[in-house]
Short mmCIF file of C-alpha atoms in Angstrom, two decimals:
data_model
loop_
_atom_site.label_atom_id
_atom_site.label_comp_id
_atom_site.label_asym_id
_atom_site.label_seq_id
_atom_site.Cartn_x
_atom_site.Cartn_y
_atom_site.Cartn_z
CA UNK A 9 20.40 17.38 2.46
CA UNK A 10 19.38 15.82 5.78
CA UNK A 11 18.20 12.23 5.57
CA UNK A 12 17.31 9.10 7.52
CA UNK A 13 16.64 5.47 6.65
CA UNK A 14 16.28 3.44 9.81
CA UNK A 15 16.75 0.08 8.08
CA UNK A 16 20.35 0.83 7.11
CA UNK A 17 22.74 3.73 6.57
CA UNK A 18 22.23 5.60 3.29
CA UNK A 19 25.77 6.77 2.54
CA UNK A 20 27.44 3.31 2.58
CA UNK A 21 24.56 1.94 0.49
CA UNK A 22 24.98 4.64 -2.17
CA UNK A 23 28.64 3.69 -2.58
CA UNK A 24 27.54 0.26 -3.83
CA UNK A 25 25.27 1.62 -6.58
CA UNK A 26 27.58 1.10 -9.57
CA UNK A 27 28.37 -2.49 -8.68
CA UNK A 28 24.79 -3.32 -7.64
CA UNK A 29 23.36 -1.85 -10.84
CA UNK A 30 25.85 -3.78 -12.99
CA UNK A 31 24.53 -7.00 -11.44
CA UNK A 32 20.89 -5.84 -11.80
CA UNK A 33 20.39 -5.73 -8.03
CA UNK A 34 19.04 -2.18 -8.22
CA UNK A 35 17.29 -0.27 -11.04
CA UNK A 36 19.28 2.24 -13.08
CA UNK A 37 17.09 5.07 -11.71
CA UNK A 38 19.14 4.85 -8.52
CA UNK A 39 22.11 6.24 -10.46
CA UNK A 40 20.31 9.37 -11.62
CA UNK A 41 22.01 12.59 -10.54
CA UNK A 42 18.78 13.88 -8.99
CA UNK A 43 18.75 10.84 -6.73
CA UNK A 44 22.43 10.77 -5.80
CA UNK A 45 22.97 14.55 -5.45
CA UNK A 46 26.69 13.94 -5.32
CA UNK A 47 27.72 17.61 -5.16
CA UNK A 48 25.47 18.47 -2.22
CA UNK A 49 26.45 18.47 1.46
CA UNK A 50 24.67 15.62 3.24
CA UNK A 51 23.95 14.73 6.85
CA UNK A 52 22.33 11.54 8.06
CA UNK A 53 20.59 11.65 11.42
CA UNK A 54 19.37 8.83 13.62
CA UNK A 55 15.72 7.81 13.50
CA UNK A 56 14.65 8.91 16.98
CA UNK A 57 16.48 12.20 16.62
CA UNK A 58 14.47 12.83 13.44
CA UNK A 59 11.25 12.03 15.32
CA UNK A 60 12.17 14.52 18.04
CA UNK A 61 12.91 17.33 15.59
CA UNK A 62 9.62 16.69 13.77
CA UNK A 63 7.88 18.23 16.80
CA UNK A 64 10.22 20.34 18.94
CA UNK A 65 10.50 23.37 16.58
CA UNK A 66 6.72 23.68 16.31
CA UNK A 67 6.08 24.25 20.02
CA UNK A 68 6.26 27.34 22.18
CA UNK A 69 8.00 25.39 24.97
CA UNK A 70 11.22 26.77 26.42
CA UNK A 71 11.98 23.28 27.68
CA UNK A 72 10.22 19.93 27.51
CA UNK A 73 10.43 16.19 27.99
CA UNK A 74 10.43 14.52 24.55
CA UNK A 75 9.26 10.90 24.52
CA UNK A 76 9.91 8.86 21.36
CA UNK A 77 8.20 5.45 21.13
CA UNK A 78 7.94 3.38 17.97
CA UNK A 79 8.50 -0.08 16.52
CA UNK A 80 12.18 0.21 15.71
CA UNK A 81 14.77 2.86 15.02
CA UNK A 82 18.39 2.85 13.96
CA UNK A 83 20.96 0.19 14.76
CA UNK A 84 23.29 0.72 17.70
CA UNK A 85 26.16 -0.51 15.52
CA UNK A 86 25.48 2.29 13.02
CA UNK A 87 26.02 4.85 15.75
CA UNK A 88 29.24 3.43 17.17
CA UNK A 89 30.84 2.58 13.82
CA UNK A 90 33.51 5.11 12.87
CA UNK A 91 34.04 5.07 9.13
CA UNK A 92 34.36 7.37 6.16
CA UNK A 93 30.81 6.95 4.91
CA UNK A 94 29.59 10.47 5.59
CA UNK A 95 28.32 12.49 8.53
CA UNK A 96 25.94 10.61 10.83
CA UNK A 97 24.49 12.64 13.69
CA UNK A 98 22.97 10.67 16.56
CA UNK A 99 22.22 11.09 20.25
CA UNK A 100 24.87 8.97 21.98
CA UNK A 101 26.94 12.08 22.62
CA UNK A 102 24.07 13.47 24.72
CA UNK A 103 24.43 10.69 27.30
CA UNK A 104 25.05 11.90 30.87
CA UNK A 105 25.58 10.29 34.28
CA UNK A 106 21.84 10.15 34.87
CA UNK A 107 20.94 8.65 31.48
CA UNK A 108 18.91 5.44 31.86
CA UNK A 109 20.50 2.91 29.47
CA UNK A 110 18.59 -0.32 28.80
CA UNK A 111 19.53 -3.08 28.72
CA UNK A 112 22.46 -2.25 30.94
CA UNK A 113 24.55 -4.97 29.32
CA UNK A 114 24.17 -5.59 25.59
CA UNK A 115 25.12 -8.97 24.16
CA UNK A 116 27.95 -8.56 21.68
CA UNK A 117 26.62 -11.18 19.26
CA UNK A 118 23.22 -9.50 18.84
CA UNK A 119 22.10 -6.50 16.85
CA UNK A 120 20.17 -3.81 18.74
CA UNK A 121 17.79 -1.13 17.50
CA UNK A 122 16.27 1.95 19.10
CA UNK A 123 13.05 1.09 20.96
CA UNK A 124 12.16 4.02 23.25
CA UNK A 125 14.15 7.23 23.67
CA UNK A 126 13.53 10.19 25.98
CA UNK A 127 15.20 13.58 25.64
CA UNK A 128 15.18 16.91 27.41
CA UNK A 129 14.91 19.83 25.01
CA UNK A 130 15.74 23.47 25.66
CA UNK A 131 15.38 26.43 23.31
CA UNK A 132 13.93 24.05 20.70
CA UNK A 133 16.98 21.81 20.61
CA UNK A 134 17.63 18.33 21.98
CA UNK A 135 20.04 18.87 24.86
CA UNK A 136 20.16 15.71 26.98
CA UNK A 137 19.53 11.99 26.61
CA UNK A 138 17.36 10.91 29.55
CA UNK A 139 16.51 7.33 28.57
CA UNK A 140 17.58 4.99 25.80
CA UNK A 141 16.05 1.54 25.56
CA UNK A 142 17.18 -0.85 22.86
CA UNK A 143 15.44 -3.88 21.41
CA UNK A 144 17.48 -6.87 20.33
CA UNK A 145 16.98 -8.22 16.83
CA UNK A 146 15.57 -11.52 18.08
CA UNK A 147 15.31 -13.02 14.61
CA UNK A 148 17.39 -12.40 11.48
CA UNK A 149 16.58 -9.11 9.79
CA UNK A 150 16.66 -10.95 6.44
CA UNK A 151 13.45 -12.79 7.37
CA UNK A 152 9.90 -11.56 6.73
CA UNK A 153 9.28 -7.93 7.65
CA UNK A 154 12.91 -7.54 8.84
CA UNK A 155 12.15 -9.64 11.95
CA UNK A 156 10.01 -6.77 13.22
CA UNK A 157 7.27 -8.91 14.80
CA UNK A 158 9.81 -10.46 17.17
CA UNK A 159 11.32 -7.24 18.50
CA UNK A 160 10.76 -6.08 22.08
CA UNK A 161 9.87 -2.41 21.69
CA UNK A 162 6.44 -1.33 22.91
CA UNK A 163 5.45 -0.47 19.36
CA UNK A 164 6.65 -3.80 17.95
CA UNK A 165 4.75 -5.90 20.50
CA UNK A 166 1.58 -3.89 19.90
CA UNK A 167 2.14 -4.32 16.16
CA UNK A 168 2.55 -8.07 16.68
CA UNK A 169 -1.06 -8.18 17.87
CA UNK A 170 -2.11 -6.16 14.80
CA UNK A 171 -0.45 -8.79 12.60
CA UNK A 172 -2.10 -11.58 14.58
CA UNK A 173 -5.61 -10.14 14.29
CA UNK A 174 -5.63 -8.36 10.94
CA UNK A 175 -2.62 -9.79 9.12
CA UNK A 176 -1.13 -6.30 8.90
CA UNK A 177 1.65 -5.01 11.16
CA UNK A 178 0.49 -1.46 10.46
CA UNK A 179 -3.14 -1.98 11.54
CA UNK A 180 -2.46 -0.73 15.08
CA UNK A 181 -5.26 1.83 14.83
CA UNK A 182 -7.73 -1.01 14.26
CA UNK A 183 -6.40 -2.79 17.36
CA UNK A 184 -6.93 0.37 19.42
CA UNK A 185 -10.50 0.68 18.15
CA UNK A 186 -11.25 -3.00 18.67
CA UNK A 187 -10.05 -2.79 22.28
CA UNK A 188 -13.00 -0.55 23.13
CA UNK A 189 -15.36 -3.47 22.47
CA UNK A 190 -14.17 -5.29 25.57
CA UNK A 191 -17.17 -6.45 27.60
CA UNK A 192 -19.55 -6.01 24.68
CA UNK A 193 -18.18 -8.64 22.32
CA UNK A 194 -17.34 -11.70 24.37
CA UNK A 195 -16.08 -15.05 23.19
CA UNK A 196 -19.07 -17.18 22.29
CA UNK A 197 -20.23 -19.21 25.29
CA UNK A 198 -17.66 -17.67 27.63
CA UNK A 199 -18.20 -15.26 30.50
CA UNK A 200 -16.08 -12.12 30.55
CA UNK A 201 -13.25 -12.44 33.06
CA UNK A 202 -10.15 -10.53 34.07
CA UNK A 203 -7.27 -12.66 32.81
CA UNK A 204 -3.93 -12.49 34.56
CA UNK A 205 -1.81 -12.82 31.44
CA UNK A 206 -0.12 -9.82 29.91
CA UNK A 207 1.77 -9.39 26.67
CA UNK A 208 4.17 -7.02 28.38
CA UNK A 209 4.41 -5.28 31.72
CA UNK A 210 6.69 -4.10 34.51
CA UNK A 211 8.63 -0.98 35.33
CA UNK A 212 10.40 0.11 32.16
CA UNK A 213 12.57 2.76 33.85
CA UNK A 214 13.95 0.23 36.34
CA UNK A 215 14.73 -2.22 33.55
CA UNK A 216 12.03 -4.61 34.77
CA UNK A 217 9.81 -4.53 31.69
CA UNK A 218 9.11 -8.10 30.58
CA UNK A 219 7.82 -9.27 27.20
CA UNK A 220 5.67 -12.39 27.45
CA UNK A 221 7.04 -14.25 24.44
CA UNK A 222 5.43 -17.50 25.55
CA UNK A 223 1.98 -15.92 25.34
CA UNK A 224 2.72 -14.12 22.07
CA UNK A 225 4.07 -17.26 20.43
CA UNK A 226 1.10 -19.35 21.56
CA UNK A 227 -1.57 -17.13 19.99
CA UNK A 228 -4.00 -19.16 17.90
CA UNK A 229 -6.04 -18.37 14.77
CA UNK A 230 -3.75 -15.69 13.37
CA UNK A 231 -5.09 -13.58 10.50
CA UNK A 232 -8.58 -15.10 10.50
CA UNK A 233 -10.67 -11.97 10.95
CA UNK A 234 -13.21 -13.27 8.43
CA UNK A 235 -14.09 -16.03 10.89
CA UNK A 236 -16.82 -14.28 12.88
CA UNK A 237 -16.83 -16.94 15.60
CA UNK A 238 -13.36 -16.01 16.88
CA UNK A 239 -13.71 -12.23 16.82
CA UNK A 240 -14.57 -12.21 20.50
CA UNK A 241 -11.12 -13.64 21.22
CA UNK A 242 -9.56 -10.96 19.04
CA UNK A 243 -11.35 -8.34 21.13
CA UNK A 244 -9.74 -9.78 24.27
CA UNK A 245 -6.32 -9.75 22.61
CA UNK A 246 -6.73 -6.13 21.51
CA UNK A 247 -8.05 -4.98 24.89
CA UNK A 248 -5.21 -6.65 26.77
CA UNK A 249 -2.40 -5.20 24.64
CA UNK A 250 -4.01 -1.75 24.82
CA UNK A 251 -4.26 -2.06 28.60
CA UNK A 252 -0.62 -3.17 28.81
CA UNK A 253 0.47 -0.21 26.69
CA UNK A 254 -1.44 2.36 28.72
CA UNK A 255 -0.25 1.00 32.07
CA UNK A 256 3.40 0.75 31.01
CA UNK A 257 3.61 4.15 29.31
CA UNK A 258 1.75 6.08 32.01
CA UNK A 259 4.00 4.54 34.65
CA UNK A 260 7.10 5.39 32.62
CA UNK A 261 6.07 8.99 31.96
CA UNK A 262 5.14 9.51 35.61
CA UNK A 263 8.58 8.32 36.68
CA UNK A 264 10.35 10.52 34.12
CA UNK A 265 8.36 13.58 35.17
CA UNK A 266 9.39 13.00 38.77
CA UNK A 267 13.01 12.48 37.72
CA UNK A 268 13.31 15.60 35.54
CA UNK A 269 10.68 18.00 36.97
CA UNK A 270 9.70 18.77 33.37
CA UNK A 271 6.49 20.78 32.94
CA UNK A 272 5.91 20.22 29.21
CA UNK A 273 5.69 16.97 27.27
CA UNK A 274 6.16 16.14 23.59
CA UNK A 275 5.09 12.73 22.24
CA UNK A 276 6.39 11.37 18.94
CA UNK A 277 6.94 8.04 17.22
CA UNK A 278 4.33 5.64 15.90
CA UNK A 279 3.02 4.83 19.39
CA UNK A 280 1.94 8.49 19.67
CA UNK A 281 -0.71 7.72 17.04
CA UNK A 282 -2.61 5.85 19.77
CA UNK A 283 -5.19 8.50 20.65
CA UNK A 284 -6.68 6.48 23.51
CA UNK A 285 -3.29 6.42 25.21
CA UNK A 286 -2.73 10.09 24.36
CA UNK A 287 -6.01 11.05 26.01
CA UNK A 288 -5.00 9.39 29.25
CA UNK A 289 -1.55 11.00 29.15
CA UNK A 290 -3.05 14.46 28.68
CA UNK A 291 -5.58 14.01 31.49
CA UNK A 292 -3.52 11.99 33.99
CA UNK A 293 0.20 12.77 33.57
CA UNK A 294 0.14 16.18 35.27
CA UNK A 295 2.09 18.12 32.62
CA UNK A 296 1.10 21.74 32.04
CA UNK A 297 1.18 21.27 28.27
CA UNK A 298 1.30 18.20 26.04
CA UNK A 299 2.11 18.48 22.34
CA UNK A 300 1.62 15.73 19.78
CA UNK A 301 2.30 16.78 16.18
CA UNK A 302 -0.11 15.87 13.37
CA UNK A 303 2.66 13.63 11.99
CA UNK A 304 4.01 11.63 14.97
CA UNK A 305 4.84 8.47 13.02
CA UNK A 306 7.32 7.86 10.22
CA UNK A 307 5.32 10.21 8.01
CA UNK A 308 6.98 12.94 10.09
CA UNK A 309 10.59 11.79 9.55
CA UNK A 310 11.05 13.97 6.45
CA UNK A 311 9.80 16.96 8.45
CA UNK A 312 12.17 16.10 11.28
CA UNK A 313 15.09 15.94 8.85
CA UNK A 314 14.12 19.30 7.35
CA UNK A 315 13.82 20.97 10.76
CA UNK A 316 17.12 19.48 11.90
CA UNK A 317 18.70 21.01 8.80
CA UNK A 318 16.99 24.34 9.49
CA UNK A 319 18.38 24.32 13.02
CA UNK A 320 21.83 23.27 11.77
CA UNK A 321 21.99 26.15 9.28
CA UNK A 322 20.68 28.70 11.79
CA UNK A 323 23.50 27.84 14.17
CA UNK A 324 25.82 29.46 11.64
CA UNK A 325 24.08 32.76 12.19
CA UNK A 326 23.29 33.42 15.85
CA UNK A 327 21.22 36.54 15.14
CA UNK A 328 18.89 34.67 12.80
CA UNK A 329 18.65 31.81 15.26
CA UNK A 330 17.72 34.10 18.15
CA UNK A 331 15.18 35.90 15.99
CA UNK A 332 13.59 32.59 15.01
CA UNK A 333 13.40 31.46 18.64
CA UNK A 334 11.74 34.68 19.76
CA UNK A 335 9.26 34.76 16.88
CA UNK A 336 7.48 31.59 17.99
CA UNK A 337 4.41 32.65 19.97
CA UNK A 338 2.14 29.62 19.88
CA UNK A 339 2.07 25.91 19.18
CA UNK A 340 1.72 25.08 15.49
CA UNK A 341 -1.47 23.26 14.53
CA UNK A 342 -2.81 22.64 11.02
CA UNK A 343 -6.31 21.83 12.19
CA UNK A 344 -7.85 25.31 12.21
CA UNK A 345 -6.27 26.67 9.05
CA UNK A 346 -4.41 29.97 8.86
CA UNK A 347 -4.73 32.72 11.45
CA UNK A 348 -6.77 35.77 10.38
CA UNK A 349 -6.38 39.31 11.68
CA UNK A 350 -9.34 41.24 13.06
CA UNK A 351 -9.22 43.49 10.01
CA UNK A 352 -9.46 40.53 7.62
CA UNK A 353 -12.41 39.14 9.55
CA UNK A 354 -14.23 42.50 9.46
CA UNK A 355 -13.68 42.77 5.70
CA UNK A 356 -15.11 39.30 5.11
CA UNK A 357 -18.13 40.07 7.30
CA UNK A 358 -18.73 43.32 5.42
CA UNK A 359 -18.63 41.50 2.08
CA UNK A 360 -21.19 38.88 3.09
CA UNK A 361 -23.26 40.73 5.72
CA UNK A 362 -26.41 40.59 3.58
CA UNK A 363 -26.43 36.80 3.91
CA UNK A 364 -25.40 36.24 7.50
CA UNK A 365 -26.74 36.86 11.00
CA UNK A 366 -24.08 38.34 13.25
CA UNK A 367 -23.81 38.63 17.00
CA UNK A 368 -20.70 39.87 18.85
CA UNK A 369 -19.77 38.19 22.13
CA UNK A 370 -17.54 40.07 24.56
CA UNK A 371 -16.89 37.04 26.77
CA UNK A 372 -15.97 33.47 25.92
CA UNK A 373 -18.77 32.25 28.17
CA UNK A 374 -21.34 34.03 26.01
CA UNK A 375 -19.86 32.44 22.89
CA UNK A 376 -20.15 28.94 24.34
CA UNK A 377 -23.80 29.51 25.26
CA UNK A 378 -24.64 30.69 21.76
CA UNK A 379 -22.81 27.82 20.11
#
């Protein structure tokens, strides 16, 4: 079993089940053998590693730059703690002399969580840690939403605006859509202007990214979407955070491409659900190929755990592993269904030819014209 829970380690938590259940802190279902699986080998992996493996095995890339961006990942303390609470695989062992580590000095009295992580992958495995940026837990994790709205990851700041506008930290897709109304939905009685303020900005790679907490903390009219009169202001808020995200990420990816000379790019993590940003990355970043899985957010963590386990087991049998690597011919995509052979297509046409008009096109150009 390969597993991840980025809020806290699973194995130490499971060891408290008997006591916690006796005090009615957890339901008795937690003790069921199908939940505990006590006689099964288990591996926990870090959150960003799970994100990476949710995409890498599905590509046809021999090597790639893997960019993970989300709200928050695992705790730094979970990775450096050496205990007897089970196997925990993480990426700190992949750190090299050129790894960008941010912040360079971490305050000992604060907790830190994964914010953005960048890997180099080869032969469908994570091989090197290129960048690791941590966000401090700026407010106690016991508070509302685990203190998420006050974290400094790109995803968390963007999510803060989602909470401000829609009262839902997970409404980031609505923020992205609302941003496109800039210039068409102005604040009542106010001319559209280019404000200087930013929610975040600066060179992330150089450690100069700044989060404008003063601006974030001074936002007015939170969670009042029903008030039509202030929706114009919400549009400005959405447009500005979207602009900040695009500028920061494009600058970061450009710098990483120059640093690594990578030709292929993989995007994962909740931020990779931002299709407006993705479109700009595909068209402007200069990579030969860009792959974003259909499950870039936390919905893909289970897949990442499964593929990490698949890779782990295949390492025990080199011949199977090599065969699996060679068998991958194209990037996996669920959007066009299964692949059909020419023979299957001909059989289907023959079965329904009385009801269809058919024209064969020898060249793609002819097909486009007919469509």
